C-alpha cells in the first residue's frame, strides 16, 4: 500500500524503536499532534500494520518501498585543494584521527542496513582496493574520464544504480552517523540552515528545493551537504536525464546534482533534510585538515 506522510512517520518511529511506543511517545518522536497520532494509529491498526504499540511484519513490508537499498560514493576526483596529502592518496582515503574519511560514511551506511555499496573511482583508483579488507561487500565502478570531466561523469557511470539509493561525496567527515537514515518518504538532500553563506546552497519553499546556487542569505537558505537520497521513481528519471545533460553543450562541466536541481528540475521535487555543522564537515583544504587534526600540523 502507498503510505501517507503521517502514516510513514509513525511506522518509521515504531520500526526504529526497541520497545513499544505509546501515543504520547509517538507525538514526541514525530512532532504530530496527539489527535493526529490517535487517528493514524487507528488506521494503521485496522490495516494490520501495527499492534499494541509495535510494528508488524505487514508494517515492515509497507515500509520496504521507502527503504534505502544501496549507496553510491562519488570518489574519482583529484582533491587538488588538499595537496600535498592527496599527491599519493585519494581524498576519501585520507585519515583523520587515524580513520579514513570514507570509512565513517560506509560505517554509517552499514548501521542503517545499507549493505549494497558502490564506489566510483578514478584518481589513484587501485589504492581503493585497500577498502576490501574491511569492507568486502564494496563494488567498484571505474570512471575513465575523471580527469577531463566534472563529477557528472561519475554519476553517468552509476546512473542505473540510483533508485532507492544514497549518493555521497566521499570526502565528507561525518560525526553523527544517525543522519544516514534507513527510510525516506521522498528524495531529499542534506543541508544546513544558514542566515548567510558563500558556499553552494539551496533555496527552499515548503520543504522542497526550488533553486541551487552559490551564496545566499535569508530565511529559506540552506547550505548544501553532499549527501542525497533518491527514491525509486527519481532514480529511474536520473538514469535518463544524466546522460542527456552530459551530452548537452557544456554538459561535461556540470556537477551531477545540477541535473535534478537545475537542468531538469521541473521533473523532480527534492526535499531538504536538515543536519547541523556538528553532524558533518567538508574538509576542503590542507589548512582545514590541519586545524581539525593536529597531527598534520608539523
XYZ file of N, CA, C and O in Angstrom, residues 26-27 31 38 44 52 70 79-80 131 134 170 219 222 239 244 288 296:
72
model
N 4.838 8.705 20.575
C 4.822 8.915 19.127
C 4.666 10.394 18.798
O 5.257 10.888 17.835
N 3.870 11.100 19.575
C 3.701 12.542 19.375
C 5.053 13.243 19.527
O 5.418 14.109 18.733
N 6.410 14.667 16.077
C 6.035 16.070 16.010
C 4.593 16.292 15.613
O 4.138 17.437 15.498
N -3.543 9.650 17.336
C -4.624 8.712 17.665
C -5.351 8.243 16.413
O -5.664 7.054 16.262
N -3.733 2.519 11.055
C -2.682 1.524 10.862
C -3.013 0.216 11.567
O -2.661 -0.869 11.079
N -0.549 -3.085 19.292
C -0.081 -2.874 20.665
C 1.219 -2.074 20.729
O 2.156 -2.425 21.465
N 20.825 0.972 -1.377
C 22.224 0.990 -1.806
C 22.821 2.374 -1.585
O 22.108 3.351 -1.370
N 41.102 15.909 -5.617
C 41.278 16.514 -4.301
C 42.448 17.486 -4.298
O 43.256 17.514 -3.367
N 42.511 18.333 -5.334
C 43.691 19.190 -5.522
C 43.912 20.165 -4.376
O 45.049 20.505 -4.057
N 40.195 -0.907 0.731
C 38.911 -0.922 1.440
C 38.337 -2.332 1.544
O 37.568 -2.633 2.469
N 38.453 -4.461 4.869
C 37.471 -4.158 5.912
C 36.045 -4.271 5.403
O 35.133 -4.635 6.156
N 32.410 11.501 -1.361
C 33.110 10.554 -0.491
C 34.145 11.199 0.411
O 34.916 10.511 1.064
N 15.740 33.704 5.119
C 15.121 32.676 5.953
C 15.089 31.307 5.300
O 14.984 30.295 5.984
N 19.699 27.303 2.684
C 20.278 26.099 3.288
C 21.594 25.781 2.589
O 21.634 25.673 1.362
N 18.496 8.143 -14.439
C 19.197 7.285 -15.399
C 19.013 7.768 -16.831
O 19.848 7.496 -17.700
N 21.547 12.668 -20.808
C 21.065 13.752 -21.672
C 21.799 15.057 -21.359
O 22.236 15.769 -22.269
N 42.496 23.452 6.506
C 41.360 22.998 7.298
C 41.634 21.632 7.923
O 41.233 21.376 9.069
N 48.689 16.643 11.530
C 49.159 17.125 10.234
C 49.876 18.477 10.354
O 50.498 18.945 9.387
